[in-house]
Amino acid sequence: MEQEREESICLYHTSCPKCGSKDNRGVYSDGHSYCFGGCGLFPPDGETAAVAKKKMTGLISGDYLPLSKRRLSQETARKFGYACGEYEGRQVQIANYYADGELAAQHLRFPDKGFKWLGDVTNIGLFGQQLWREKGKRIVITEGELDCMSIAQVFNLRWQTVSVPNGAASAKKYIADQIEWLEKYEDVVIAFDADDVGRKAAKECAVLFTPGKARIATYPAGCKDASDMLQRGMETQISTLVFEAKTFRPDGILTGADLKQKLKDFWMGGGSYISYDTPYPLLNEKCAGLRRGEITMFTAGTGIGKSTIVAEIAHDYMTRHNMRIGYVALEENTLRTALRMMSIHLNKPLHLSTEGVTEEVYENAFAATVGCGRFYLYDHFGSLESDNLISKLKYLATGCGCDFIVVDHISIAVSGIEDGDERRIIDNLMTKLRSLVEQTGVGMLCVCHLKNPTGGGATYEEGKKISLNDLRGSGGIKQMSDTVIGMERDQQAEDGTCDISTVRVLKCRFTGDTGEADTLEYSKKTGRLLVQGGMAAADFSSPESVSTVVEKPSLTEKPKLDFE
């Protein structure tokens, strides 16, 4: 319906045969009609087309009078051929439109703000177009005839000013029809109404012009359009909005000068991005910690400890850095995720057994982790549709204020989609995640699987070395991720190293450093994944040890840079 309406003009309103409304059905210049009362589209028929054709004939005349309420002079009305007359016993204002230099159609405006077209609208140009030469320094385009005349009057009727014939909805069509004529001007100022429809139409029209030619005027707060401003006596402000209209650039295109404040804020903050260290020192050294506004991807073979290392970092950020954490674990239910967090705090795998854990200890662990007010989970109920997932992630970032969100894991988020093109779907999902972190500043801690190895030899579960090309499903994962971290471990080792993992930095866009990082050891007794040879985790599973817990130190403040 919208496309059809853009290609034709509403000539008049009449009764609807479906709902009985007296004036909800609009009849368009191509013969079709549309009931805005909810009945919808009526296709062209012989009777409607005949009535439309009759309504389009019989142009009328009127007198050029000053429009006192609009503060438009008689001279302005005469210049633009904007007359006052009578149509079917009612007073109307008449805007004349031309085609090939000849009067072709008239746009009638009634006192109740109703509109009607007379004449042939097929090839009409812009309102006022016949007045101006075919090239010049500047031309202003408005959304309505009254706005056009208001701006022209401010500039003593010497500046080229035109209007689209039928408002913002069809503005793009009419400007495209006249683009060759408009392009001959050095500067095009688009001054559509200051509402959502007008602003959207202004951008759609601006892209039609040679880059750098179109500028979009911005109205002062509380002002709807140029006619509104003229009625308030704001001639100076009208002149200013034309002169100060900003050159249109598509969303996302900036000049270097646009970054001045961001660069100053960066310098005032010490010239350093804010990074947060993890429990793993060599990983911190290679990656300079992790950051919000980035995607950090963790990968490993099945059962190597991807979910464990991500949970360790999430717990650390929540308890030591006092951050808000969103947790989306797609392979487990929310109870298992909650137990995972409490288990890390108590150094005891609660999902296996709660033996020896008193109610007091259990309550304290809950209060310090899951119940601390900084932990949010997504209960997916088995629904893994990617758009729904993105909307939940966005809510965690903006509605809950999460600093980091865990997504464990990417592969299962697309596994239930029947399309079957896993690579394309993962590419789309990664693009949406990239957009999400850029828009919200949230950090993403994601997990992905590896491809099945080819060519024989050891598997990833047997300690095979990982490369970026081993990530499963899509090149988008390695391309869109800021940091990629792998874990390597031989689950079948018989020399006592089956619980020893090597952390490998496969990519770090921030530092550029890659290679082996920490060596970690998984404890079956505590369920923890800690640095091999590091300080043993305290046992929090008894009331006595709880009372001796020492708070972990917070992130050391980075030194400010010396610019002198």
Coordinates of C-alpha atoms in Angstrom, one line a residue:
M1 CA 0.0 0.0 0.0
E2 CA 2.8 2.5 0.9
Q3 CA 4.5 1.9 -2.4
E4 CA 1.3 2.5 -4.3
R5 CA 0.5 5.7 -2.4
E6 CA 4.0 7.0 -3.1
E7 CA 3.5 6.6 -6.8
S8 CA 0.2 8.5 -6.9
I9 CA -1.5 11.4 -5.2
C10 CA -4.6 11.4 -2.9
L11 CA -7.1 13.5 -4.8
Y12 CA -10.0 13.6 -2.3
H13 CA -11.7 11.7 0.5
T14 CA -15.1 10.0 0.3
S15 CA -17.3 7.4 1.9
C16 CA -16.3 3.8 2.4
P17 CA -18.6 1.0 1.2
K18 CA -17.3 -1.4 3.8
C19 CA -17.4 0.4 7.1
G20 CA -19.8 3.2 6.1
S21 CA -17.4 6.0 7.1
K22 CA -18.2 9.3 5.4
D23 CA -14.7 10.4 4.6
N24 CA -12.1 7.7 5.6
R25 CA -11.6 6.5 2.1
G26 CA -8.9 8.3 0.1
V27 CA -9.1 8.2 -3.7
Y28 CA -5.8 8.4 -5.5
S29 CA -4.8 9.7 -8.9
D30 CA -4.3 6.2 -10.4
G31 CA -7.8 5.2 -9.5
H32 CA -7.2 3.0 -6.5
S33 CA -8.5 4.0 -3.0
Y34 CA -7.7 3.2 0.6
C35 CA -9.8 3.3 3.7
F36 CA -7.8 4.6 6.7
G37 CA -10.6 3.4 9.1
G38 CA -9.1 -0.1 8.8
C39 CA -10.8 -1.5 5.7
G40 CA -7.6 -1.2 3.7
L41 CA -6.9 -1.1 0.0
F42 CA -9.5 -1.0 -2.7
P43 CA -8.2 -1.8 -6.2
P44 CA -8.9 0.6 -9.1
D45 CA -12.4 0.0 -10.6
G46 CA -14.3 1.7 -13.4
E47 CA -16.5 3.8 -11.2
T48 CA -13.7 5.0 -8.9
A49 CA -11.4 5.8 -11.9
A50 CA -14.1 7.8 -13.6
V51 CA -14.8 9.8 -10.5
A52 CA -11.1 10.5 -10.0
K53 CA -10.8 11.6 -13.6
K54 CA -13.7 14.0 -13.2
K55 CA -12.3 15.4 -10.0
M56 CA -9.0 16.1 -11.7
T57 CA -10.5 18.4 -14.3
G58 CA -11.8 21.9 -14.1
L59 CA -9.1 24.2 -12.7
I60 CA -10.3 27.2 -10.7
S61 CA -9.1 30.8 -10.3
G62 CA -8.8 33.0 -7.3
D63 CA -7.2 36.2 -6.0
Y64 CA -3.7 36.8 -4.7
L65 CA -4.3 38.0 -1.1
P66 CA -2.1 38.4 1.9
L67 CA -2.3 35.5 4.4
S68 CA -2.4 37.4 7.6
K69 CA -2.5 34.5 10.0
R70 CA 0.6 33.0 8.2
R71 CA 2.3 36.5 8.0
L72 CA 2.7 36.0 4.3
S73 CA 2.4 39.1 2.1
Q74 CA 0.4 39.6 -1.0
E75 CA 3.6 40.0 -2.9
T76 CA 4.7 36.5 -1.8
A77 CA 1.3 35.0 -2.8
R78 CA 1.5 36.6 -6.2
K79 CA 5.1 35.5 -6.7
F80 CA 4.2 31.8 -6.1
G81 CA 0.7 31.9 -7.7
Y82 CA -0.9 31.0 -4.3
A83 CA -4.5 32.2 -4.5
C84 CA -7.6 32.3 -2.4
G85 CA -10.8 31.2 -4.1
E86 CA -14.0 29.1 -3.8
Y87 CA -14.6 25.5 -4.6
E88 CA -18.1 23.9 -4.4
G89 CA -19.2 26.7 -2.1
R90 CA -16.3 26.4 0.3
Q91 CA -13.4 28.8 0.7
V92 CA -10.0 27.3 -0.4
Q93 CA -6.4 28.2 -0.8
I94 CA -5.0 27.3 -4.2
A95 CA -1.4 26.2 -4.9
N96 CA -0.7 26.1 -8.6
Y97 CA 1.6 23.4 -10.0
Y98 CA 3.2 23.3 -13.5
A99 CA 4.3 20.7 -16.0
D100 CA 6.6 21.7 -18.8
G101 CA 6.0 25.4 -18.0
E102 CA 2.2 25.1 -18.2
L103 CA -0.3 25.2 -15.4
A104 CA -1.3 21.5 -14.9
A105 CA -2.8 21.0 -11.5
Q106 CA -3.9 22.7 -8.3
H107 CA -3.6 21.6 -4.7
L108 CA -6.6 22.9 -2.7
R109 CA -6.3 23.5 1.0
F110 CA -9.6 23.8 3.0
P111 CA -10.1 25.7 6.3
D112 CA -10.3 22.3 8.1
K113 CA -6.9 21.4 6.7
G114 CA -8.4 19.0 4.3
F115 CA -6.7 18.8 0.8
K116 CA -7.8 18.0 -2.7
W117 CA -6.1 17.9 -6.1
L118 CA -7.5 19.3 -9.4
G119 CA -6.1 18.9 -12.8
D120 CA -3.5 16.5 -14.2
V121 CA -0.8 15.6 -11.6
T122 CA 1.0 13.1 -13.8
N123 CA 4.0 15.2 -14.7
I124 CA 4.0 18.1 -12.2
G125 CA 7.2 19.5 -10.9
L126 CA 8.0 21.0 -7.5
F127 CA 5.9 23.8 -6.1
G128 CA 7.6 27.1 -7.2
Q129 CA 10.0 25.3 -9.6
Q130 CA 8.8 27.4 -12.6
L131 CA 10.0 30.6 -11.0
W132 CA 13.7 29.8 -10.9
R133 CA 16.5 29.5 -13.4
E134 CA 18.1 26.1 -14.0
K135 CA 21.2 26.5 -11.9
G136 CA 22.4 28.6 -9.1
K137 CA 24.3 28.7 -5.8
R138 CA 21.6 27.5 -3.4
I139 CA 18.1 26.0 -3.4
V140 CA 15.9 25.2 -0.4
I141 CA 13.4 22.3 -0.5
T142 CA 10.5 22.3 2.0
E143 CA 7.8 19.8 2.8
G144 CA 4.8 22.1 2.1
E145 CA 3.8 25.2 0.1
L146 CA 3.4 27.5 3.1
D147 CA 6.8 26.6 4.4
C148 CA 8.3 27.2 1.0
M149 CA 6.8 30.7 0.8
S150 CA 7.8 31.5 4.4
I151 CA 11.5 30.8 3.7
A152 CA 11.4 32.7 0.4
Q153 CA 9.8 35.7 2.0
V154 CA 12.5 35.9 4.7
F155 CA 15.1 36.1 1.8
N156 CA 13.1 38.8 0.0
L157 CA 11.8 36.4 -2.6
R158 CA 15.2 36.3 -4.2
W159 CA 16.4 32.9 -3.0
Q160 CA 15.3 29.8 -4.9
T161 CA 12.9 27.9 -2.7
V162 CA 10.6 25.0 -3.7
S163 CA 8.3 22.4 -2.1
V164 CA 7.5 18.8 -2.7
P165 CA 3.9 18.4 -3.9
N166 CA 2.4 16.0 -1.4
G167 CA 4.3 16.0 1.9
A168 CA 7.1 13.8 3.2
A169 CA 5.5 10.5 2.2
S170 CA 6.2 11.0 -1.5
A171 CA 9.1 13.5 -1.2
K172 CA 11.7 11.0 -2.4
K173 CA 9.8 10.3 -5.6
Y174 CA 9.3 13.9 -6.6
I175 CA 12.9 14.9 -5.8
A176 CA 14.2 11.9 -7.8
D177 CA 12.0 13.0 -10.7
Q178 CA 13.6 16.5 -10.6
I179 CA 17.1 15.4 -9.6
E180 CA 18.8 16.5 -12.8
W181 CA 17.4 20.1 -12.3
L182 CA 18.3 20.2 -8.6
E183 CA 21.8 18.8 -9.1
K184 CA 22.7 22.0 -11.1
Y185 CA 22.6 23.9 -7.8
E186 CA 25.8 24.1 -5.8
D187 CA 24.1 23.7 -2.5
V188 CA 20.8 22.0 -1.6
V189 CA 19.2 22.6 1.8
I190 CA 16.4 20.2 2.8
A191 CA 14.1 21.9 5.3
F192 CA 11.4 19.3 6.0
D193 CA 9.2 19.3 9.1
A194 CA 10.7 18.7 12.5
D195 CA 9.0 15.4 13.2
D196 CA 10.0 11.8 12.8
V197 CA 8.4 11.5 9.4
G198 CA 10.0 14.7 8.1
R199 CA 13.5 13.8 9.5
K200 CA 13.3 10.3 8.0
A201 CA 12.2 11.7 4.6
A202 CA 15.0 14.3 4.7
K203 CA 17.7 11.6 5.0
E204 CA 16.1 9.5 2.3
C205 CA 16.1 12.5 -0.1
A206 CA 19.6 13.6 0.8
V207 CA 21.2 10.4 -0.4
L208 CA 19.9 11.1 -3.9
F209 CA 22.3 13.9 -4.3
T210 CA 26.0 14.0 -5.1
P211 CA 27.9 13.4 -1.8
G212 CA 28.5 16.7 0.0
K213 CA 25.8 18.7 -1.9
A214 CA 22.8 18.1 0.3
R215 CA 22.4 19.8 3.8
I216 CA 19.6 19.2 6.3
A217 CA 18.2 22.1 8.3
T218 CA 17.5 21.6 12.0
Y219 CA 14.6 23.5 13.6
P220 CA 14.9 25.1 17.0
A221 CA 13.3 23.2 19.9
G222 CA 9.5 23.5 19.9
C223 CA 9.3 24.7 16.2
K224 CA 7.5 22.4 13.8
D225 CA 8.3 24.0 10.4
A226 CA 9.2 27.3 8.7
S227 CA 5.6 28.6 8.6
D228 CA 5.3 28.0 12.4
M229 CA 8.5 30.0 12.9
L230 CA 7.4 32.9 10.6
Q231 CA 4.1 33.2 12.6
R232 CA 6.2 33.6 15.7
G233 CA 8.2 36.3 14.2
M234 CA 11.4 34.2 14.0
E235 CA 12.7 35.5 10.7
T236 CA 16.3 35.7 11.9
Q237 CA 16.2 32.1 13.2
I238 CA 14.8 31.0 9.8
S239 CA 17.8 32.6 8.1
T240 CA 20.1 31.0 10.6
L241 CA 18.7 27.4 10.1
V242 CA 19.3 27.7 6.4
F243 CA 22.8 29.0 6.6
E244 CA 23.8 26.6 9.4
A245 CA 22.1 23.5 7.9
K246 CA 24.6 20.6 8.3
T247 CA 26.0 18.7 5.4
F248 CA 24.4 15.4 5.2
R249 CA 26.5 12.3 5.9
P250 CA 25.1 8.8 6.1
D251 CA 24.9 7.4 9.6
G252 CA 28.3 6.3 10.9
I253 CA 30.4 8.6 8.6
L254 CA 32.4 11.1 10.7
T255 CA 35.1 13.7 10.1
G256 CA 38.2 13.6 12.4
A257 CA 37.0 16.8 14.0
D258 CA 33.9 14.9 15.3
L259 CA 36.2 12.9 17.6
K260 CA 37.7 15.8 19.4
Q261 CA 35.7 15.4 22.6
K262 CA 36.3 11.6 22.7
L263 CA 40.0 12.1 22.2
K264 CA 40.1 14.7 25.0
D265 CA 38.2 12.4 27.3
F266 CA 40.7 9.7 26.5
W267 CA 43.6 12.0 27.3
M268 CA 42.0 13.3 30.5
G269 CA 41.5 9.7 31.6
G270 CA 45.2 9.0 31.4
G271 CA 45.4 7.9 27.8
S272 CA 44.5 4.3 28.4
Y273 CA 41.6 2.0 27.7
I274 CA 40.0 0.6 30.8
S275 CA 41.1 -3.0 31.1
Y276 CA 40.2 -5.6 33.7
D277 CA 42.6 -8.3 34.8
T278 CA 41.6 -11.9 35.0
P279 CA 42.7 -14.6 37.5
Y280 CA 45.3 -15.6 34.9
P281 CA 48.6 -13.5 35.0
L282 CA 50.1 -14.5 31.7
L283 CA 46.8 -14.1 29.9
N284 CA 46.7 -10.6 31.4
E285 CA 50.2 -9.9 30.2
K286 CA 49.5 -10.9 26.6
C287 CA 46.0 -9.3 26.3
A288 CA 46.4 -6.5 28.8
G289 CA 43.3 -7.9 30.6
L290 CA 39.9 -7.9 29.0
R291 CA 37.7 -4.9 28.1
R292 CA 34.1 -3.9 27.8
G293 CA 33.0 -3.1 24.2
E294 CA 34.9 -6.1 22.9
I295 CA 34.1 -9.7 22.0
T296 CA 36.4 -12.3 23.7
M297 CA 35.9 -15.8 22.2
F298 CA 37.0 -18.9 24.1
T299 CA 37.4 -22.2 22.3
A300 CA 38.7 -25.7 23.0
G301 CA 37.8 -29.4 22.3
T302 CA 34.9 -31.1 24.0
G303 CA 35.3 -31.3 27.7
I304 CA 38.6 -29.4 27.9
G305 CA 37.2 -26.6 30.1
K306 CA 35.8 -23.8 27.9
S307 CA 32.8 -23.2 30.2
T308 CA 34.9 -23.6 33.3
I309 CA 37.4 -20.8 32.4
V310 CA 34.7 -18.5 31.3
A311 CA 32.8 -19.1 34.6
E312 CA 36.0 -18.4 36.6
I313 CA 36.5 -15.1 34.9
A314 CA 32.8 -14.1 35.2
H315 CA 32.9 -15.0 38.9
D316 CA 36.1 -13.0 39.4
Y317 CA 34.6 -9.9 37.6
M318 CA 31.5 -10.1 39.7
T319 CA 33.1 -10.6 43.1
R320 CA 36.4 -8.8 42.8
H321 CA 35.6 -6.0 40.3
N322 CA 32.0 -5.7 41.5
M323 CA 30.7 -5.9 38.0
R324 CA 27.2 -6.8 36.7
I325 CA 27.3 -10.1 34.9
G326 CA 24.8 -11.5 32.4
Y327 CA 25.0 -15.3 31.9
V328 CA 23.5 -17.0 28.9
A329 CA 24.3 -20.7 29.2
L330 CA 22.6 -22.5 26.3
E331 CA 23.7 -26.0 27.1
E332 CA 22.6 -26.0 30.7
N333 CA 19.7 -24.8 32.8
T334 CA 19.8 -21.9 35.2
L335 CA 20.1 -24.1 38.3
R336 CA 23.3 -25.6 36.9
T337 CA 24.7 -22.1 36.1
A338 CA 23.8 -20.8 39.6
L339 CA 25.5 -23.9 41.2
R340 CA 28.5 -23.2 39.0
M341 CA 29.0 -19.7 40.5
M342 CA 28.4 -20.9 44.1
S343 CA 30.8 -23.8 43.5
I344 CA 33.6 -21.5 42.5
H345 CA 33.0 -19.4 45.6
L346 CA 33.1 -22.4 47.9
N347 CA 35.8 -24.3 46.1
K348 CA 33.4 -27.3 46.0
P349 CA 31.5 -28.8 43.0
L350 CA 28.0 -28.5 44.5
H351 CA 26.4 -30.1 41.5
L352 CA 28.1 -33.3 42.5
S353 CA 27.5 -33.1 46.3
T354 CA 26.6 -30.6 49.0
E355 CA 27.8 -32.9 51.8
G356 CA 29.4 -31.0 54.6
V357 CA 28.1 -27.7 53.5
T358 CA 26.0 -26.1 56.3
E359 CA 23.0 -23.9 55.7
E360 CA 24.9 -20.8 56.8
V361 CA 27.7 -21.5 54.4
Y362 CA 25.3 -22.2 51.6
E363 CA 23.4 -18.9 52.3
N364 CA 26.6 -16.9 52.4
A365 CA 27.7 -18.4 49.1
F366 CA 24.4 -17.5 47.5
A367 CA 24.5 -13.9 48.9
A368 CA 28.1 -13.4 47.6
T369 CA 27.3 -14.7 44.1
V370 CA 23.9 -15.5 42.6
G371 CA 22.0 -13.4 45.1
C372 CA 24.4 -10.4 45.1
G373 CA 22.2 -8.3 42.8
R374 CA 24.8 -8.2 40.1
F375 CA 24.1 -11.5 38.5
Y376 CA 21.5 -12.0 35.7
L377 CA 20.6 -15.2 33.8
Y378 CA 18.5 -15.9 30.7
D379 CA 16.1 -18.9 31.1
H380 CA 15.9 -19.8 27.4
F381 CA 13.3 -22.6 27.9
G382 CA 14.9 -24.4 24.9
S383 CA 14.2 -21.5 22.6
L384 CA 17.4 -20.6 20.8
E385 CA 16.1 -18.4 17.9
S386 CA 18.9 -15.9 17.2
D387 CA 16.9 -12.7 16.9
N388 CA 15.2 -13.5 20.2
L389 CA 18.6 -14.2 21.7
I390 CA 20.0 -10.8 20.5
S391 CA 17.0 -9.0 22.0
K392 CA 17.7 -10.7 25.4
L393 CA 21.4 -9.8 25.2
K394 CA 20.5 -6.2 24.4
Y395 CA 18.2 -6.1 27.4
L396 CA 20.9 -7.5 29.7
A397 CA 23.2 -4.8 28.4
T398 CA 20.9 -1.8 28.5
G399 CA 18.0 -2.8 30.9
C400 CA 20.1 -4.6 33.5
G401 CA 23.3 -2.6 33.0
C402 CA 25.6 -5.6 32.7
D403 CA 29.3 -5.0 32.2
F404 CA 30.0 -8.4 30.7
I405 CA 27.7 -11.0 29.2
V406 CA 28.7 -14.7 28.9
V407 CA 27.3 -16.6 25.9
D408 CA 28.0 -20.3 26.2
H409 CA 28.0 -21.1 23.4
I410 CA 27.7 -19.6 19.8
S411 CA 27.3 -22.9 18.0
I412 CA 24.2 -24.1 19.8
A413 CA 22.5 -20.7 19.3
V414 CA 22.1 -21.5 15.6
S415 CA 21.9 -25.3 15.7
G416 CA 18.1 -25.4 15.9
I417 CA 17.5 -23.2 12.8
E418 CA 16.2 -25.3 10.0
D419 CA 17.8 -23.2 7.2
G420 CA 20.8 -25.4 7.4
D421 CA 23.4 -22.8 6.2
E422 CA 25.4 -22.7 9.5
R423 CA 28.1 -20.5 8.2
R424 CA 25.8 -17.8 7.0
I425 CA 23.7 -17.9 10.2
I426 CA 26.8 -17.7 12.4
D427 CA 28.1 -14.8 10.3
N428 CA 24.8 -13.0 10.8
L429 CA 24.8 -13.7 14.5
M430 CA 28.4 -12.5 14.9
T431 CA 27.6 -9.3 13.0
K432 CA 24.7 -8.6 15.4
L433 CA 26.9 -9.3 18.4
R434 CA 29.6 -6.9 17.0
S435 CA 26.9 -4.2 16.6
L436 CA 25.6 -4.9 20.1
V437 CA 29.0 -4.4 21.8
E438 CA 29.6 -1.2 19.7
Q439 CA 26.2 0.3 20.5
T440 CA 26.1 -0.6 24.2
G441 CA 29.7 -0.9 25.3
V442 CA 29.1 -4.3 27.0
G443 CA 31.8 -6.9 27.0
M444 CA 31.0 -10.3 25.6
L445 CA 32.7 -13.5 26.8
C446 CA 31.7 -16.1 24.2
V447 CA 32.3 -19.8 23.7
C448 CA 32.6 -21.6 20.4
H449 CA 33.4 -25.1 19.2
L450 CA 36.2 -26.4 17.0
K451 CA 35.9 -28.2 13.6
N452 CA 36.6 -31.9 13.5
P453 CA 40.3 -32.2 12.7
T454 CA 41.3 -33.6 9.3
G455 CA 44.3 -35.5 8.1
G456 CA 44.5 -38.0 11.0
G457 CA 46.7 -37.6 14.1
A458 CA 45.8 -36.4 17.5
T459 CA 42.4 -34.8 18.2
Y460 CA 41.8 -31.6 20.2
E461 CA 40.8 -33.8 23.2
E462 CA 44.2 -35.4 22.9
G463 CA 46.1 -32.1 23.0
K464 CA 46.2 -31.1 19.4
K465 CA 47.4 -27.5 18.9
I466 CA 44.7 -25.0 18.0
S467 CA 44.8 -22.3 15.2
L468 CA 42.3 -19.6 14.3
N469 CA 41.3 -21.6 11.2
D470 CA 40.0 -24.4 13.5
L471 CA 37.1 -22.4 14.8
R472 CA 33.9 -24.2 13.7
G473 CA 31.2 -22.8 11.4
S474 CA 32.3 -19.4 10.1
G475 CA 35.2 -17.1 9.4
G476 CA 33.0 -14.5 11.0
I477 CA 33.9 -15.8 14.4
K478 CA 37.6 -15.0 14.1
Q479 CA 37.0 -11.8 12.1
M480 CA 34.4 -10.3 14.4
S481 CA 36.1 -11.3 17.7
D482 CA 38.6 -8.9 19.3
T483 CA 40.3 -11.6 21.2
V484 CA 40.4 -15.4 20.7
I485 CA 41.6 -17.7 23.4
G486 CA 42.1 -21.4 23.1
M487 CA 42.7 -24.2 25.6
E488 CA 44.7 -27.3 24.9
R489 CA 44.7 -30.5 27.0
D490 CA 45.3 -34.2 26.5
Q491 CA 42.4 -35.8 28.4
Q492 CA 43.9 -39.3 27.9
A493 CA 47.4 -38.5 29.1
E494 CA 48.7 -41.3 31.4
D495 CA 51.6 -39.3 32.9
G496 CA 49.5 -37.4 35.3
T497 CA 49.0 -34.3 33.1
C498 CA 45.4 -35.1 31.9
D499 CA 44.1 -32.2 34.1
I500 CA 46.8 -29.7 32.9
S501 CA 45.7 -27.2 30.2
T502 CA 47.7 -24.7 28.1
V503 CA 46.0 -21.4 27.5
R504 CA 46.9 -20.1 24.0
V505 CA 46.1 -16.6 22.8
L506 CA 45.2 -17.0 19.1
K507 CA 44.3 -13.4 18.5
C508 CA 44.4 -10.1 20.4
R509 CA 43.5 -7.0 18.4
F510 CA 44.3 -4.8 21.4
T511 CA 47.9 -5.8 22.0
G512 CA 48.8 -7.9 18.9
D513 CA 50.4 -10.4 21.2
T514 CA 49.7 -14.2 20.7
G515 CA 51.1 -17.5 21.8
E516 CA 51.1 -19.6 24.9
A517 CA 50.0 -18.0 28.1
D518 CA 49.2 -19.7 31.5
T519 CA 49.3 -23.4 32.3
L520 CA 46.2 -24.3 34.3
E521 CA 45.3 -27.2 36.5
Y522 CA 41.8 -28.5 37.0
S523 CA 41.1 -29.8 40.5
K524 CA 38.4 -32.5 40.6
K525 CA 38.1 -31.9 44.4
T526 CA 37.3 -28.2 44.2
G527 CA 36.1 -27.9 40.6
R528 CA 38.4 -25.0 40.1
L529 CA 40.6 -24.2 37.1
L530 CA 43.6 -22.3 38.5
V531 CA 47.2 -21.5 37.5
Q532 CA 49.4 -24.5 38.0
G533 CA 51.7 -24.0 41.0
G534 CA 49.8 -20.9 42.1
M535 CA 48.3 -20.3 45.5
A536 CA 45.8 -23.0 46.4
A537 CA 42.2 -22.0 46.7
A538 CA 40.9 -21.6 50.2
D539 CA 38.3 -24.0 51.4
F540 CA 35.1 -22.1 52.1
S541 CA 33.0 -25.1 52.8
S542 CA 33.0 -24.7 56.6
P543 CA 31.8 -21.8 58.8
E544 CA 35.3 -21.5 60.3
S545 CA 37.0 -20.8 57.0
V546 CA 34.2 -18.4 55.9
S547 CA 35.0 -16.0 58.8
T548 CA 38.7 -15.8 57.6
V549 CA 38.0 -14.9 54.0
V550 CA 40.2 -12.0 52.9
E551 CA 38.8 -9.7 50.2
K552 CA 40.7 -9.9 47.0
P553 CA 42.5 -6.8 45.9
S554 CA 40.8 -4.7 43.2
L555 CA 42.3 -3.8 39.9
T556 CA 45.4 -1.6 40.3
E557 CA 44.9 1.8 38.8
K558 CA 46.9 2.3 35.6
P559 CA 49.4 5.3 35.7
K560 CA 48.5 8.3 33.7
L561 CA 50.6 9.2 30.7
D562 CA 52.9 12.1 30.9
F563 CA 52.2 14.5 27.9
E564 CA 54.6 17.2 29.0

